[in-house]
């Protein structure tokens, strides 16, 4: 990654003549205006909303109160949504008001629509693209899967406005992506590496970007994308509106937010700063011998699922994902595998088979632990425990998405996992889950291991 971005020309924005643009589109609905401070405080407390910053607008309680244009409300109706999620209730007024926004909420909470719908309104208020113009909205994503799923939402809600978009990511031919960029698109959803390639080659530019989204920012830092993100952001005008979304709030993300959101940002957080899982997910943990895992997996499939219900199984390695898939298929169970060694076309096909229910069981490495928005996953199985409990929370969050009623997560632990169970116990206790005696004993005799501090609480504010 060393030389990536070395050929990008540095832009001295102080010497650039920047065309003014509009970014504040928010008008309070009369019912929101009438909401008293006491009612507002009670509603935020009930939803576990914590705020930081000045001049934060009131939350909304319905799609109508968000005061979206009629064309947005029509698309929401078509999608069958009944009410906004918590992050949307507070995030939409913040984003629509043109402010720099930090949003922290667990996976599956609806963050994607929290930035897409305001982005569509933002685009429709800007001048039309001219030949040679780059995008108006840039959404940076950590993985191809998340980028593609974000594009699906953009297609769904931007269709009536005829907003053009493209998805830019590695592992796929550059030709079609480059053609879209040259023809002009209002929205680019991109992974950092491939976007850098196109910027260096002059295929596109970011001079017209006035709405920047950093999606799953914590995941992008985990994957080592910070240098690329910094080079990309240097190509974007500094008076842009920036929205940073994350499932966690570590000190590294706080530092990134201070650098990239310099215009008096406002922050919304849903839930506690402590590592926590969705309380609607039933967490089941078995301490097993590694040679018994297959038997426990089959038992979980029988106990927690009906025929053709979706199941997502996580393994630690690509080899194990393929091996386990072969074993399941040998036993007459339809299963497909997805991991980083698969060609992008094969990964897309596997994901589509899983989404449609044609292959209801998918075995995956952590390539699917974040950014995978598949509805109605009944069961998540941690065949191998992940490296840390943050990834555990993201994995099990693949079930019980959005307003779904519930789901089950089964985890198979071996003695080799003893050093990781301390944080797992905290997550389970916080969610008021039943703790098996074997897990308590494993934690009692486990070697003490310094865990990663993913929740910086004190010190300097962002």
Short mmCIF file of C-alpha atoms in Angstrom, two decimals:
data_model
loop_
_atom_site.label_atom_id
_atom_site.label_comp_id
_atom_site.label_asym_id
_atom_site.label_seq_id
_atom_site.Cartn_x
_atom_site.Cartn_y
_atom_site.Cartn_z
CA UNK A 1 0.00 0.00 0.00
CA UNK A 2 3.09 2.20 0.37
CA UNK A 3 3.04 4.15 -2.90
CA UNK A 4 -0.71 4.32 -3.29
CA UNK A 5 -1.75 7.95 -3.68
CA UNK A 6 1.81 9.20 -4.19
CA UNK A 7 0.88 10.67 -7.59
CA UNK A 8 -2.11 12.63 -6.32
CA UNK A 9 -1.64 16.36 -6.69
CA UNK A 10 -1.99 18.18 -3.40
CA UNK A 11 -4.76 20.78 -3.55
CA UNK A 12 -4.25 24.12 -1.80
CA UNK A 13 -7.86 24.80 -0.94
CA UNK A 14 -7.04 28.27 0.43
CA UNK A 15 -6.27 29.35 -3.14
CA UNK A 16 -9.31 27.71 -4.71
CA UNK A 17 -12.43 29.67 -5.63
CA UNK A 18 -15.16 27.50 -4.07
CA UNK A 19 -18.68 27.82 -5.40
CA UNK A 20 -21.16 28.22 -2.51
CA UNK A 21 -23.62 25.36 -2.04
CA UNK A 22 -26.72 24.66 0.04
CA UNK A 23 -26.68 22.00 2.74
CA UNK A 24 -29.34 23.01 5.31
CA UNK A 25 -32.71 21.63 4.22
CA UNK A 26 -34.34 20.89 7.54
CA UNK A 27 -37.69 22.33 8.55
CA UNK A 28 -39.30 21.22 11.77
CA UNK A 29 -42.68 19.59 11.47
CA UNK A 30 -45.38 21.43 13.47
CA UNK A 31 -45.76 18.42 15.80
CA UNK A 32 -42.00 18.51 16.49
CA UNK A 33 -42.15 22.25 17.16
CA UNK A 34 -44.87 21.63 19.76
CA UNK A 35 -42.82 18.96 21.55
CA UNK A 36 -41.81 20.29 24.97
CA UNK A 37 -38.30 19.93 26.36
CA UNK A 38 -39.66 17.52 28.98
CA UNK A 39 -41.29 15.34 26.31
CA UNK A 40 -38.11 15.44 24.23
CA UNK A 41 -35.90 14.44 27.17
CA UNK A 42 -38.24 11.57 28.06
CA UNK A 43 -38.29 10.28 24.49
CA UNK A 44 -34.49 10.39 24.19
CA UNK A 45 -34.08 8.64 27.55
CA UNK A 46 -36.51 5.90 26.51
CA UNK A 47 -34.56 5.34 23.28
CA UNK A 48 -31.15 5.47 25.06
CA UNK A 49 -30.00 8.41 22.96
CA UNK A 50 -26.93 10.34 24.14
CA UNK A 51 -25.96 13.60 22.43
CA UNK A 52 -22.91 15.85 22.34
CA UNK A 53 -22.58 19.24 20.66
CA UNK A 54 -24.46 22.50 20.37
CA UNK A 55 -27.69 23.32 18.63
CA UNK A 56 -28.80 19.73 18.05
CA UNK A 57 -32.30 19.57 16.50
CA UNK A 58 -35.13 17.67 18.17
CA UNK A 59 -35.69 14.06 17.19
CA UNK A 60 -38.64 12.98 15.04
CA UNK A 61 -41.07 10.17 15.80
CA UNK A 62 -42.31 9.29 12.32
CA UNK A 63 -41.37 9.54 8.64
CA UNK A 64 -43.84 12.38 8.22
CA UNK A 65 -42.25 14.37 11.05
CA UNK A 66 -38.87 14.11 9.28
CA UNK A 67 -40.33 16.47 6.64
CA UNK A 68 -38.80 14.60 3.73
CA UNK A 69 -40.03 15.61 0.27
CA UNK A 70 -42.99 13.66 -1.07
CA UNK A 71 -40.84 11.63 -3.47
CA UNK A 72 -38.84 10.28 -0.51
CA UNK A 73 -41.97 9.45 1.49
CA UNK A 74 -43.38 7.54 -1.50
CA UNK A 75 -40.27 5.36 -1.68
CA UNK A 76 -40.44 4.72 2.08
CA UNK A 77 -44.05 3.54 1.68
CA UNK A 78 -43.09 1.23 -1.20
CA UNK A 79 -40.33 -0.28 0.96
CA UNK A 80 -42.94 -1.19 3.58
CA UNK A 81 -41.27 0.55 6.53
CA UNK A 82 -43.64 1.39 9.37
CA UNK A 83 -41.52 3.66 11.55
CA UNK A 84 -37.94 4.99 11.71
CA UNK A 85 -35.26 3.25 13.78
CA UNK A 86 -33.77 5.07 16.75
CA UNK A 87 -30.64 6.28 14.94
CA UNK A 88 -32.84 7.56 12.09
CA UNK A 89 -35.18 9.45 14.45
CA UNK A 90 -32.31 11.59 15.71
CA UNK A 91 -29.85 11.26 12.81
CA UNK A 92 -32.14 12.55 10.05
CA UNK A 93 -32.75 16.00 11.55
CA UNK A 94 -29.02 16.31 12.30
CA UNK A 95 -27.97 15.37 8.76
CA UNK A 96 -30.72 17.39 7.06
CA UNK A 97 -29.66 20.51 8.95
CA UNK A 98 -26.31 20.46 7.12
CA UNK A 99 -24.20 19.81 10.20
CA UNK A 100 -21.16 17.55 10.47
CA UNK A 101 -22.54 14.44 12.18
CA UNK A 102 -21.08 11.54 14.17
CA UNK A 103 -23.42 8.58 14.57
CA UNK A 104 -22.58 5.65 16.87
CA UNK A 105 -24.98 2.71 16.97
CA UNK A 106 -24.84 -1.08 16.88
CA UNK A 107 -24.95 -3.02 13.65
CA UNK A 108 -28.39 -3.51 12.14
CA UNK A 109 -29.68 -0.24 13.59
CA UNK A 110 -30.51 1.49 10.30
CA UNK A 111 -27.47 3.75 9.90
CA UNK A 112 -27.43 3.31 6.11
CA UNK A 113 -30.77 5.04 5.52
CA UNK A 114 -29.79 7.63 8.13
CA UNK A 115 -27.29 9.04 5.64
CA UNK A 116 -28.75 7.97 2.26
CA UNK A 117 -32.08 9.82 2.44
CA UNK A 118 -30.48 13.18 3.42
CA UNK A 119 -27.90 12.58 0.65
CA UNK A 120 -30.66 12.32 -1.95
CA UNK A 121 -32.23 15.57 -0.76
CA UNK A 122 -28.76 17.20 -0.79
CA UNK A 123 -28.10 16.13 -4.40
CA UNK A 124 -31.45 17.38 -5.67
CA UNK A 125 -30.63 20.87 -4.37
CA UNK A 126 -27.28 21.10 -6.21
CA UNK A 127 -26.63 22.19 -9.83
CA UNK A 128 -26.66 19.41 -12.42
CA UNK A 129 -23.39 17.67 -13.25
CA UNK A 130 -21.34 19.05 -16.11
CA UNK A 131 -18.97 16.98 -18.31
CA UNK A 132 -15.83 16.16 -16.33
CA UNK A 133 -17.49 16.64 -12.95
CA UNK A 134 -16.93 14.09 -10.22
CA UNK A 135 -19.64 13.00 -7.77
CA UNK A 136 -21.59 15.23 -5.38
CA UNK A 137 -21.82 12.50 -2.71
CA UNK A 138 -18.99 10.12 -1.75
CA UNK A 139 -19.64 7.16 0.54
CA UNK A 140 -16.52 5.32 1.72
CA UNK A 141 -17.05 1.70 2.81
CA UNK A 142 -14.63 -0.86 4.26
CA UNK A 143 -15.71 -3.86 2.15
CA UNK A 144 -17.09 -4.73 -1.26
CA UNK A 145 -20.11 -6.40 0.31
CA UNK A 146 -21.08 -3.31 2.30
CA UNK A 147 -20.49 -1.04 -0.69
CA UNK A 148 -22.73 -3.18 -2.90
CA UNK A 149 -25.48 -3.35 -0.30
CA UNK A 150 -25.34 0.42 0.18
CA UNK A 151 -25.77 0.77 -3.57
CA UNK A 152 -28.91 -1.38 -3.43
CA UNK A 153 -30.43 1.11 -0.98
CA UNK A 154 -29.32 4.06 -3.13
CA UNK A 155 -30.94 2.45 -6.18
CA UNK A 156 -34.15 1.85 -4.27
CA UNK A 157 -34.56 5.34 -2.84
CA UNK A 158 -32.84 7.40 -5.54
CA UNK A 159 -34.73 5.84 -8.44
CA UNK A 160 -37.55 8.39 -8.58
CA UNK A 161 -35.04 11.25 -8.60
CA UNK A 162 -33.05 9.65 -11.45
CA UNK A 163 -29.90 9.91 -9.40
CA UNK A 164 -27.01 8.10 -11.04
CA UNK A 165 -24.56 6.15 -8.92
CA UNK A 166 -21.76 3.63 -9.21
CA UNK A 167 -20.03 1.20 -6.88
CA UNK A 168 -16.22 1.22 -6.97
CA UNK A 169 -14.32 -1.66 -5.36
CA UNK A 170 -11.39 -3.99 -5.95
CA UNK A 171 -11.62 -7.58 -7.15
CA UNK A 172 -13.78 -6.63 -10.14
CA UNK A 173 -12.91 -5.33 -13.65
CA UNK A 174 -12.06 -1.63 -13.73
CA UNK A 175 -13.62 -0.99 -17.14
CA UNK A 176 -17.33 -0.75 -16.23
CA UNK A 177 -16.55 1.23 -13.06
CA UNK A 178 -14.33 3.67 -15.00
CA UNK A 179 -17.02 4.09 -17.66
CA UNK A 180 -19.60 5.04 -15.04
CA UNK A 181 -17.23 7.58 -13.49
CA UNK A 182 -16.40 9.18 -16.85
CA UNK A 183 -20.08 9.38 -17.82
CA UNK A 184 -20.82 11.21 -14.56
CA UNK A 185 -22.60 9.99 -11.42
CA UNK A 186 -23.99 11.94 -8.49
CA UNK A 187 -23.11 9.25 -5.92
CA UNK A 188 -19.97 7.14 -5.68
CA UNK A 189 -19.91 4.29 -3.14
CA UNK A 190 -16.31 3.13 -2.87
CA UNK A 191 -13.74 1.12 -1.01
CA UNK A 192 -10.62 3.25 -0.44
CA UNK A 193 -8.07 1.30 -2.52
CA UNK A 194 -9.95 1.18 -5.83
CA UNK A 195 -11.04 4.81 -5.50
CA UNK A 196 -7.38 5.81 -5.05
CA UNK A 197 -6.56 4.03 -8.32
CA UNK A 198 -9.17 6.05 -10.20
CA UNK A 199 -8.10 9.33 -8.61
CA UNK A 200 -4.44 8.75 -9.50
CA UNK A 201 -5.32 7.87 -13.09
CA UNK A 202 -7.48 10.99 -13.44
CA UNK A 203 -10.58 8.89 -14.20
CA UNK A 204 -12.54 11.01 -11.71
CA UNK A 205 -12.04 13.80 -9.20
CA UNK A 206 -13.64 14.84 -5.93
CA UNK A 207 -13.83 18.61 -6.41
CA UNK A 208 -17.63 18.60 -6.46
CA UNK A 209 -18.08 16.43 -3.38
CA UNK A 210 -20.08 18.40 -0.83
CA UNK A 211 -21.49 15.43 1.14
CA UNK A 212 -18.95 12.91 2.46
CA UNK A 213 -19.89 9.73 4.36
CA UNK A 214 -17.41 7.56 6.27
CA UNK A 215 -19.40 4.37 6.83
CA UNK A 216 -18.27 1.72 9.34
CA UNK A 217 -15.34 3.97 10.19
CA UNK A 218 -14.11 1.67 12.96
CA UNK A 219 -13.93 -1.24 10.53
CA UNK A 220 -11.97 0.86 8.01
CA UNK A 221 -9.40 1.65 10.69
CA UNK A 222 -9.20 -2.02 11.70
CA UNK A 223 -8.41 -2.86 8.08
CA UNK A 224 -5.59 -0.30 7.89
CA UNK A 225 -7.29 2.16 5.53
CA UNK A 226 -6.49 5.33 7.49
CA UNK A 227 -3.63 6.53 5.21
CA UNK A 228 -5.81 6.05 2.13
CA UNK A 229 -8.77 7.81 3.74
CA UNK A 230 -6.58 10.79 4.62
CA UNK A 231 -5.34 11.10 1.04
CA UNK A 232 -8.86 10.81 -0.34
CA UNK A 233 -10.26 13.43 2.04
CA UNK A 234 -7.45 15.84 1.07
CA UNK A 235 -8.98 15.90 -2.42
CA UNK A 236 -12.38 17.10 -1.11
CA UNK A 237 -13.28 20.72 -0.45
CA UNK A 238 -12.97 21.53 3.28
CA UNK A 239 -16.39 23.19 3.60
CA UNK A 240 -18.16 19.93 2.75
CA UNK A 241 -20.69 18.27 5.04
CA UNK A 242 -19.16 15.16 6.63
CA UNK A 243 -20.96 12.28 8.32
CA UNK A 244 -19.03 9.60 10.21
CA UNK A 245 -20.85 6.41 11.21
CA UNK A 246 -19.48 3.71 13.46
CA UNK A 247 -20.60 0.78 15.57
CA UNK A 248 -17.96 1.56 18.21
CA UNK A 249 -16.29 4.70 19.60
CA UNK A 250 -12.62 3.88 20.31
CA UNK A 251 -9.98 6.57 20.76
CA UNK A 252 -8.73 6.00 17.21
CA UNK A 253 -12.14 6.92 15.82
CA UNK A 254 -12.36 9.95 18.10
CA UNK A 255 -9.06 11.18 16.68
CA UNK A 256 -10.25 10.59 13.12
CA UNK A 257 -13.46 12.51 13.85
CA UNK A 258 -11.50 15.48 15.19
CA UNK A 259 -9.45 15.62 11.98
CA UNK A 260 -12.21 15.09 9.42
CA UNK A 261 -15.18 16.87 11.04
CA UNK A 262 -13.77 20.28 11.93
CA UNK A 263 -17.00 22.29 11.67
CA UNK A 264 -18.47 22.06 15.19
CA UNK A 265 -19.75 18.48 14.77
CA UNK A 266 -22.70 17.05 16.64
CA UNK A 267 -22.78 13.46 17.89
CA UNK A 268 -25.59 10.99 18.47
CA UNK A 269 -25.03 7.68 20.20
CA UNK A 270 -27.61 4.97 20.67
CA UNK A 271 -27.08 2.70 23.64
CA UNK A 272 -24.20 2.41 26.07
CA UNK A 273 -20.51 3.01 25.45
CA UNK A 274 -19.90 -0.42 26.93
CA UNK A 275 -19.59 -3.27 24.48
CA UNK A 276 -23.10 -4.69 24.15
CA UNK A 277 -25.15 -6.98 21.93
CA UNK A 278 -28.75 -6.68 20.83
CA UNK A 279 -30.79 -7.86 23.82
CA UNK A 280 -33.34 -9.54 21.53
CA UNK A 281 -30.74 -12.10 20.40
CA UNK A 282 -30.66 -15.33 22.41
CA UNK A 283 -26.99 -16.17 23.07
CA UNK A 284 -26.19 -19.86 23.59
CA UNK A 285 -22.61 -20.94 24.40
CA UNK A 286 -21.25 -24.49 24.50
CA UNK A 287 -17.78 -25.40 25.78
CA UNK A 288 -16.80 -28.37 23.60
CA UNK A 289 -13.91 -30.49 22.42
CA UNK A 290 -12.81 -29.31 18.97
CA UNK A 291 -13.61 -32.73 17.49
CA UNK A 292 -17.21 -32.44 18.70
CA UNK A 293 -17.98 -29.16 16.92
CA UNK A 294 -19.69 -30.79 13.95
CA UNK A 295 -22.06 -32.70 16.22
CA UNK A 296 -22.99 -29.55 18.18
CA UNK A 297 -23.52 -27.66 14.92
CA UNK A 298 -25.96 -30.29 13.66
CA UNK A 299 -27.79 -30.19 16.98
CA UNK A 300 -28.10 -26.38 16.76
CA UNK A 301 -29.53 -26.63 13.24
CA UNK A 302 -32.15 -29.14 14.47
CA UNK A 303 -33.03 -27.24 17.64
CA UNK A 304 -33.16 -23.61 16.50
CA UNK A 305 -34.25 -23.69 12.86
CA UNK A 306 -36.99 -25.02 10.65
CA UNK A 307 -36.42 -26.25 7.11
CA UNK A 308 -35.22 -23.52 4.70
CA UNK A 309 -34.69 -20.88 7.42
CA UNK A 310 -31.52 -18.84 6.91
CA UNK A 311 -28.42 -19.80 8.91
CA UNK A 312 -25.04 -18.03 8.91
CA UNK A 313 -22.03 -20.00 10.17
CA UNK A 314 -18.71 -18.27 10.95
CA UNK A 315 -15.32 -19.97 10.79
CA UNK A 316 -11.86 -18.61 11.58
CA UNK A 317 -10.18 -19.66 8.33
CA UNK A 318 -10.99 -19.98 4.64
CA UNK A 319 -9.89 -23.61 4.68
CA UNK A 320 -12.34 -24.44 7.46
CA UNK A 321 -15.15 -22.60 5.65
CA UNK A 322 -14.65 -24.78 2.58
CA UNK A 323 -14.20 -27.97 4.60
CA UNK A 324 -17.31 -27.39 6.70
CA UNK A 325 -19.35 -26.59 3.58
CA UNK A 326 -18.25 -29.87 1.99
CA UNK A 327 -19.20 -31.77 5.17
CA UNK A 328 -22.66 -30.20 5.28
CA UNK A 329 -23.29 -30.93 1.59
CA UNK A 330 -22.10 -34.51 2.07
CA UNK A 331 -24.79 -34.84 4.77
CA UNK A 332 -27.43 -33.63 2.34
CA UNK A 333 -27.61 -30.06 3.66
CA UNK A 334 -27.55 -27.26 1.08
CA UNK A 335 -24.72 -24.86 2.01
CA UNK A 336 -22.39 -22.43 0.25
CA UNK A 337 -19.18 -20.72 1.41
CA UNK A 338 -18.00 -17.13 1.11
CA UNK A 339 -14.50 -15.85 1.91
CA UNK A 340 -11.71 -13.63 0.61
CA UNK A 341 -10.18 -16.19 -1.76
CA UNK A 342 -13.37 -16.47 -3.78
CA UNK A 343 -13.66 -14.45 -6.98
CA UNK A 344 -15.94 -11.44 -6.62
CA UNK A 345 -18.43 -12.88 -9.11
CA UNK A 346 -18.65 -16.07 -7.03
CA UNK A 347 -19.04 -14.10 -3.79
CA UNK A 348 -21.85 -12.06 -5.34
CA UNK A 349 -23.57 -15.24 -6.54
CA UNK A 350 -23.27 -16.97 -3.16
CA UNK A 351 -24.65 -13.92 -1.37
CA UNK A 352 -27.56 -13.71 -3.80
CA UNK A 353 -28.37 -17.40 -3.32
CA UNK A 354 -28.34 -16.87 0.43
CA UNK A 355 -30.46 -13.71 0.33
CA UNK A 356 -33.07 -15.34 -1.90
CA UNK A 357 -33.23 -18.43 0.32
CA UNK A 358 -32.21 -20.78 -2.52
CA UNK A 359 -29.23 -21.80 -0.36
CA UNK A 360 -30.38 -21.11 3.22
CA UNK A 361 -27.04 -21.91 4.89
CA UNK A 362 -23.94 -19.79 4.28
CA UNK A 363 -20.54 -20.52 5.82
CA UNK A 364 -18.32 -17.45 6.03
CA UNK A 365 -15.16 -15.97 7.44
CA UNK A 366 -15.27 -12.49 8.97
CA UNK A 367 -15.71 -11.06 5.48
CA UNK A 368 -19.42 -11.29 6.38
CA UNK A 369 -19.28 -10.15 10.01
CA UNK A 370 -20.04 -6.53 9.11
CA UNK A 371 -21.93 -4.84 6.36
CA UNK A 372 -24.00 -7.93 5.60
CA UNK A 373 -27.61 -6.79 5.62
CA UNK A 374 -29.62 -9.95 4.98
CA UNK A 375 -33.06 -10.12 6.51
CA UNK A 376 -34.56 -13.07 8.36
CA UNK A 377 -31.36 -14.85 9.38
CA UNK A 378 -32.77 -17.15 12.03
CA UNK A 379 -29.52 -18.53 13.46
CA UNK A 380 -25.88 -17.42 13.64
CA UNK A 381 -23.31 -20.05 14.63
CA UNK A 382 -19.80 -19.18 15.75
CA UNK A 383 -18.20 -22.47 14.74
CA UNK A 384 -14.89 -20.81 15.63
CA UNK A 385 -14.77 -17.97 18.14
CA UNK A 386 -13.45 -14.69 16.65
CA UNK A 387 -10.28 -12.89 17.70
CA UNK A 388 -12.10 -10.49 20.02
CA UNK A 389 -15.52 -9.82 21.48
CA UNK A 390 -16.13 -6.76 19.29
CA UNK A 391 -16.18 -9.11 16.29
CA UNK A 392 -18.42 -11.49 18.27
CA UNK A 393 -20.99 -8.71 18.73
CA UNK A 394 -20.86 -7.86 15.02
CA UNK A 395 -21.20 -11.50 14.01
CA UNK A 396 -24.25 -12.26 16.12
CA UNK A 397 -25.76 -8.95 15.02
CA UNK A 398 -26.38 -10.52 11.60
CA UNK A 399 -29.56 -11.97 13.12
CA UNK A 400 -32.38 -9.86 14.51
CA UNK A 401 -31.77 -6.97 12.10
CA UNK A 402 -33.67 -3.70 12.45
CA UNK A 403 -37.16 -4.34 13.83
CA UNK A 404 -37.07 -8.15 13.55
CA UNK A 405 -38.44 -9.91 16.61
CA UNK A 406 -35.53 -12.10 17.57
CA UNK A 407 -32.84 -14.57 16.63
CA UNK A 408 -30.42 -17.07 18.14
CA UNK A 409 -26.63 -17.10 18.24
CA UNK A 410 -24.85 -20.35 19.12
CA UNK A 411 -21.13 -20.22 19.95
CA UNK A 412 -18.82 -23.22 20.19
CA UNK A 413 -15.86 -22.60 22.49
CA UNK A 414 -12.85 -24.85 23.06
CA UNK A 415 -10.19 -24.67 25.74
CA UNK A 416 -8.00 -22.79 23.26
CA UNK A 417 -10.45 -19.87 23.55
CA UNK A 418 -10.03 -19.54 27.33
CA UNK A 419 -8.14 -16.25 27.12
CA UNK A 420 -11.05 -14.53 25.32
CA UNK A 421 -13.98 -15.49 27.52
CA UNK A 422 -13.74 -12.60 30.00
CA UNK A 423 -15.14 -10.05 27.55
CA UNK A 424 -17.67 -12.58 26.27
CA UNK A 425 -19.05 -12.98 29.78
CA UNK A 426 -19.42 -9.20 30.08
CA UNK A 427 -21.40 -9.08 26.83
CA UNK A 428 -23.68 -11.93 27.91
CA UNK A 429 -24.26 -10.52 31.40
CA UNK A 430 -25.06 -7.07 30.02
CA UNK A 431 -27.68 -8.67 27.77
CA UNK A 432 -29.02 -10.74 30.72
CA UNK A 433 -28.25 -14.07 29.04
CA UNK A 434 -28.04 -17.45 30.73
CA UNK A 435 -24.39 -18.24 31.55
CA UNK A 436 -23.45 -21.93 31.38
CA UNK A 437 -21.48 -23.30 34.33
CA UNK A 438 -18.69 -24.52 32.03
CA UNK A 439 -18.14 -21.00 30.75
CA UNK A 440 -17.90 -19.59 34.27
CA UNK A 441 -15.31 -22.24 35.12
CA UNK A 442 -13.32 -21.57 31.96
CA UNK A 443 -13.20 -17.86 32.82
CA UNK A 444 -12.15 -18.60 36.39
CA UNK A 445 -9.09 -20.58 35.37
CA UNK A 446 -8.27 -18.75 32.12
CA UNK A 447 -4.94 -16.94 31.80
CA UNK A 448 -5.39 -13.21 32.16
CA UNK A 449 -5.16 -11.51 28.81
CA UNK A 450 -5.08 -7.78 28.24
CA UNK A 451 -8.06 -6.96 26.04
CA UNK A 452 -8.18 -4.29 23.39
CA UNK A 453 -9.62 -1.05 24.66
CA UNK A 454 -12.38 -0.40 22.17
CA UNK A 455 -14.32 1.99 24.30
CA UNK A 456 -12.33 5.07 25.15
CA UNK A 457 -14.48 6.89 27.64
CA UNK A 458 -12.49 9.59 29.33
CA UNK A 459 -9.99 12.18 28.20
CA UNK A 460 -10.43 14.80 25.54
CA UNK A 461 -13.77 15.02 23.80
CA UNK A 462 -14.00 14.67 20.06
#
